[in-house]
PDB file of C-alpha atoms in Angstrom:
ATOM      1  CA  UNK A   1     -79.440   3.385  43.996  1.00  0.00           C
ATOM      2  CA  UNK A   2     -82.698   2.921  45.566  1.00  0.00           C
ATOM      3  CA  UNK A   3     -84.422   5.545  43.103  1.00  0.00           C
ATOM      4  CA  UNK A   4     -82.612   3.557  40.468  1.00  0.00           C
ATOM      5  CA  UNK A   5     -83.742  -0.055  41.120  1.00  0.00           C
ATOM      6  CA  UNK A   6     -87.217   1.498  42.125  1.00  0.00           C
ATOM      7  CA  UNK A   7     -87.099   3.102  38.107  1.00  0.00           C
ATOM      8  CA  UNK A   8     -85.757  -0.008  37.109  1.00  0.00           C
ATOM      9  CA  UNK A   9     -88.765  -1.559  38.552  1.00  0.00           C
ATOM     10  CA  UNK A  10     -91.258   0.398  37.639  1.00  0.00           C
ATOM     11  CA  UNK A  11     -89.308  -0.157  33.793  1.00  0.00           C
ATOM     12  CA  UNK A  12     -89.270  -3.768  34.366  1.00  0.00           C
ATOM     13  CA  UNK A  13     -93.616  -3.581  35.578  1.00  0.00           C
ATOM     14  CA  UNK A  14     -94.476  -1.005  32.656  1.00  0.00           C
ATOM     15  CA  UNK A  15     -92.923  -3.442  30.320  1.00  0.00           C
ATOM     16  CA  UNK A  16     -94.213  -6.607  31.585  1.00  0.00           C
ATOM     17  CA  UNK A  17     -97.701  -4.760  31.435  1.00  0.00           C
ATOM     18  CA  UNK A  18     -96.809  -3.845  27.852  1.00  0.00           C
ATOM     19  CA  UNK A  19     -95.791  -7.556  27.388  1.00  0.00           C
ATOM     20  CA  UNK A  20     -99.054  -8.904  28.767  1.00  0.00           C
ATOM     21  CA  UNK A  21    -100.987  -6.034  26.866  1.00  0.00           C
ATOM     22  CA  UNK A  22     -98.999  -7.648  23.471  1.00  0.00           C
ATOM     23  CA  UNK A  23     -99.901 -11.279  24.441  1.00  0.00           C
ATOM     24  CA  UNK A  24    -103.792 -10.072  24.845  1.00  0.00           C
ATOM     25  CA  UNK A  25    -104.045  -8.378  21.662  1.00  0.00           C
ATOM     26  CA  UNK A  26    -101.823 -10.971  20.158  1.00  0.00           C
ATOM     27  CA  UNK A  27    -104.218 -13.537  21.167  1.00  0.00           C
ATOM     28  CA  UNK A  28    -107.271 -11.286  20.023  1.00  0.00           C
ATOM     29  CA  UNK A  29    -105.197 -11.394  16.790  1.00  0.00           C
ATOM     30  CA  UNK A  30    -105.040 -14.879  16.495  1.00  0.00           C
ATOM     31  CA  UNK A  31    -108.809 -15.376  17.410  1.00  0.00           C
ATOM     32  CA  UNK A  32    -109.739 -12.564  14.562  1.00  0.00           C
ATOM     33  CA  UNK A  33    -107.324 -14.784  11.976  1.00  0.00           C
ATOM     34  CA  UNK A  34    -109.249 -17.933  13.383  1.00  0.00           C
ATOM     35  CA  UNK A  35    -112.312 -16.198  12.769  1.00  0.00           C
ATOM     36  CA  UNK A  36    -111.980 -14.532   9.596  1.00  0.00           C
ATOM     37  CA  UNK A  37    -109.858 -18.520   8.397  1.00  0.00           C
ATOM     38  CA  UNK A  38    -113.653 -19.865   9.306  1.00  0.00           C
ATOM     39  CA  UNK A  39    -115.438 -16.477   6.953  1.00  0.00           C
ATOM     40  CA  UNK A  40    -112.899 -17.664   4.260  1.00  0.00           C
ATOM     41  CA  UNK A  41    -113.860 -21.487   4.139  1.00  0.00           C
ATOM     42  CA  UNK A  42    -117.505 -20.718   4.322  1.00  0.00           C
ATOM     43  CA  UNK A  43    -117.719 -18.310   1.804  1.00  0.00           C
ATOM     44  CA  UNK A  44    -115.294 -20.878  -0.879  1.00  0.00           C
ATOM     45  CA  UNK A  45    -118.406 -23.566   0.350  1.00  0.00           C
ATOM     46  CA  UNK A  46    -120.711 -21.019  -0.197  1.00  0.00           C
ATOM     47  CA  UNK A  47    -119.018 -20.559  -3.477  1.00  0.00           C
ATOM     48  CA  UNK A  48    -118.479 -24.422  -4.376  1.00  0.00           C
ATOM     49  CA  UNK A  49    -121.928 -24.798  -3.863  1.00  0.00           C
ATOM     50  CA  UNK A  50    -123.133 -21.924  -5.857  1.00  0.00           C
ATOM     51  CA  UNK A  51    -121.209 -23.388  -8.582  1.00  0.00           C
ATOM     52  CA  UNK A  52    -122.773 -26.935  -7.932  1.00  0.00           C
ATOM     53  CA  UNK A  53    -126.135 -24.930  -8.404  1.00  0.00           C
ATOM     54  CA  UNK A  54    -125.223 -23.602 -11.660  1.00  0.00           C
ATOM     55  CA  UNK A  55    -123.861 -26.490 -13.231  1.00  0.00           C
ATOM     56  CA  UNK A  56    -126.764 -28.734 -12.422  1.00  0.00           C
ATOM     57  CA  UNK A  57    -128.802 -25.536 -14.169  1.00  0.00           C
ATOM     58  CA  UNK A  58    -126.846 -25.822 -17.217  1.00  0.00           C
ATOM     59  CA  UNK A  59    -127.759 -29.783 -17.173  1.00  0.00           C
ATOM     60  CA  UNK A  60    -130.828 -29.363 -17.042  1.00  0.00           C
ATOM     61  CA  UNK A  61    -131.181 -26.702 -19.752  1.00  0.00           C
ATOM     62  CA  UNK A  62    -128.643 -28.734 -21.980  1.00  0.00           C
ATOM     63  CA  UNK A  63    -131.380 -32.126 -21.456  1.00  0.00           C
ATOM     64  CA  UNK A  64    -134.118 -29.953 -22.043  1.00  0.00           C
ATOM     65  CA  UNK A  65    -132.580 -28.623 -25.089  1.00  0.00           C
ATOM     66  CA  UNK A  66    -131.506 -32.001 -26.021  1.00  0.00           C
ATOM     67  CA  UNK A  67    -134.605 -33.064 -25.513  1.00  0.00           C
ATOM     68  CA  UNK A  68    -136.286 -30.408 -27.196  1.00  0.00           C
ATOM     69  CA  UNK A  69    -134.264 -31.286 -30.266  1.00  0.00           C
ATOM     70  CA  UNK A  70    -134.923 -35.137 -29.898  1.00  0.00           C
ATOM     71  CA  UNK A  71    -138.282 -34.139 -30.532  1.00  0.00           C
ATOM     72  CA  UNK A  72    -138.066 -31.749 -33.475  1.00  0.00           C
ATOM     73  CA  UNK A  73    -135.696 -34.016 -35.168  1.00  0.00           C
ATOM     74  CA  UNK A  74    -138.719 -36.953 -33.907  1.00  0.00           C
ATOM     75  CA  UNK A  75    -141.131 -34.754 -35.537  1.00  0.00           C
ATOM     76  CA  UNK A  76    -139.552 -33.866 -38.805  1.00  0.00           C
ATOM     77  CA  UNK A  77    -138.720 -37.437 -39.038  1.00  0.00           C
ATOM     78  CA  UNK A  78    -142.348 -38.239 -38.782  1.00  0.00           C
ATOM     79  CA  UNK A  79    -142.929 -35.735 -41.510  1.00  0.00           C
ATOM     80  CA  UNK A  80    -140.601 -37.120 -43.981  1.00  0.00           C
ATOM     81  CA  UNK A  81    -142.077 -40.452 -43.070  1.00  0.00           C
ATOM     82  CA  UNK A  82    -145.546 -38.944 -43.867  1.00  0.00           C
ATOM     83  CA  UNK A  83    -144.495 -37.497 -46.710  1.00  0.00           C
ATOM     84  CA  UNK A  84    -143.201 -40.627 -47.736  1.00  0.00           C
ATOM     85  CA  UNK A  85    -145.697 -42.393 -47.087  1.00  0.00           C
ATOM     86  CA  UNK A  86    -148.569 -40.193 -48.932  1.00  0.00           C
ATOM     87  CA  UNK A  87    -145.685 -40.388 -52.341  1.00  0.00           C
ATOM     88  CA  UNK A  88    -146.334 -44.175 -52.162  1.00  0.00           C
ATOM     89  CA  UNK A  89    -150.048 -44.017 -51.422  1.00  0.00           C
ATOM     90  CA  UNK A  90    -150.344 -41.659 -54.368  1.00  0.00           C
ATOM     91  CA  UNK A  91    -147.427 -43.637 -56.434  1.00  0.00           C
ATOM     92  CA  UNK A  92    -149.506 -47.024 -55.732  1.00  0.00           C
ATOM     93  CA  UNK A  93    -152.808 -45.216 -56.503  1.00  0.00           C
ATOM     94  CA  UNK A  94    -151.555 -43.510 -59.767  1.00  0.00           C
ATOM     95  CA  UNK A  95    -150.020 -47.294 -60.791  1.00  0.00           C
ATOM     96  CA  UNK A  96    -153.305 -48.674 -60.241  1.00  0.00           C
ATOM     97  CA  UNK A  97    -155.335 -46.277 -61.984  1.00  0.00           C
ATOM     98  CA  UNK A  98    -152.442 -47.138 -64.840  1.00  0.00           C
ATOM     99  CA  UNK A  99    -153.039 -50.773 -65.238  1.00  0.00           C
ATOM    100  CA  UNK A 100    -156.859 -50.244 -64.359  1.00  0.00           C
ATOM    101  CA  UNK A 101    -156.499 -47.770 -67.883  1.00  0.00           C
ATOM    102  CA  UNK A 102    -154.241 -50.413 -69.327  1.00  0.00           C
ATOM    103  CA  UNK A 103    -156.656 -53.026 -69.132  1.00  0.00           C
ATOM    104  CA  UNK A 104    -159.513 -51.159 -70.256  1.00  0.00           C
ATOM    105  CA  UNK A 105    -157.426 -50.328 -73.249  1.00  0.00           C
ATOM    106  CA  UNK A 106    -156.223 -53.752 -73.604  1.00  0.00           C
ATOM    107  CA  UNK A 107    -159.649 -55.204 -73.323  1.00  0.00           C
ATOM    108  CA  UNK A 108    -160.688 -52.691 -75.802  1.00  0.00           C
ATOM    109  CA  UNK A 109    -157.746 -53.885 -78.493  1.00  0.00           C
ATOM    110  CA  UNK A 110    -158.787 -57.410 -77.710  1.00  0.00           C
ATOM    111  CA  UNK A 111    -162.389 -56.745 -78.395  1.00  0.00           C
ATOM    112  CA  UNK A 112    -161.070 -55.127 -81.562  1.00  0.00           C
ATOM    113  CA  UNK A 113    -159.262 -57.571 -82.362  1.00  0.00           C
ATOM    114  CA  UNK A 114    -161.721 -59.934 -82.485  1.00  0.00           C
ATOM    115  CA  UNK A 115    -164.252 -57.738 -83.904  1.00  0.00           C
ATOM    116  CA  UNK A 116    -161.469 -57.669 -86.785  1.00  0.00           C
ATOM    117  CA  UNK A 117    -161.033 -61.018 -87.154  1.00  0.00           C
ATOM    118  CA  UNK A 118    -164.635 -61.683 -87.342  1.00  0.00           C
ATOM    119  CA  UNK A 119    -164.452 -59.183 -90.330  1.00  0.00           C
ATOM    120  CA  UNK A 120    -161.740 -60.997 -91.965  1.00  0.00           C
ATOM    121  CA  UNK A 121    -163.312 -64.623 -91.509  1.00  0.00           C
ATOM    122  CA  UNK A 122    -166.756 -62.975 -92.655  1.00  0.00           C
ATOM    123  CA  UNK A 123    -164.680 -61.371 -96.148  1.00  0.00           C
ATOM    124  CA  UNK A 124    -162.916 -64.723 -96.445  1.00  0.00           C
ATOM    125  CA  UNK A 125    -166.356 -66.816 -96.462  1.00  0.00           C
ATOM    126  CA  UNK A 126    -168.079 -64.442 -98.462  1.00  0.00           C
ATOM    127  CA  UNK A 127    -165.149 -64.320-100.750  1.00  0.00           C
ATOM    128  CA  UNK A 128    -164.482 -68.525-101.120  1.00  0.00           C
TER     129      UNK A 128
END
């Protein structure tokens, strides 16, 4: 019996040794899992803030683009307005030159005219 309960002890020691090598590595576990819990929630931060990065990129290209196309719409808008403006000049010029040519003419009529009045009055004196 002696052998026995020594066995039995030497069972009982070998498996609370086994037990206390479980709880070790079972708290080595748990520190690992801590550990690689931390890895994880840095890396989705790491992640977040990569995405942060981008989007702010893709701001700024989309205001430089819209700003890009502020100014060629700006610029063709000018255009058209020059345009426009050079149509009017040349519309105002070409109506000017018209009634400048109009009044010459008129001025000529009016002088003919009169020159053919002066003709008739002349035929009707000689002529009474």
């Amino acid at each position: 019996q002696a052998r026995e309960r020594a066995a039995l002890l030497g069972g009982l020691e070998t498996y609370q040794e086994q037990v206390g090598l479980a709880e070790g590595k079972r708290e080595q576990l748990q520190a690992e899992k801590a550990k690689l819990r931390i890895e994880l929630i840095d890396a989705r931060r790491r992640l977040e803030e990569a995405d942060l990065r981008r989007e702010r990129e893709m701001m700024k290209t989309q205001d430089h683009h819209q700003r890009l196309w502020t100014s060629a719409i700006a610029a063709r808008l000018e255009h058209v307005d020059m345009e426009r403006n050079a149509a009017q000049k040349a519309g105002e010029e070409a109506l000017a030159g018209a009634r400048q040519q109009w009044k010459r003419e008129r001025e000529a009529l009016e002088l003919e005219l009169a020159t053919v009045e002066d003709r008739i009055e002349e035929n009707l004196d000689k002529t009474c």
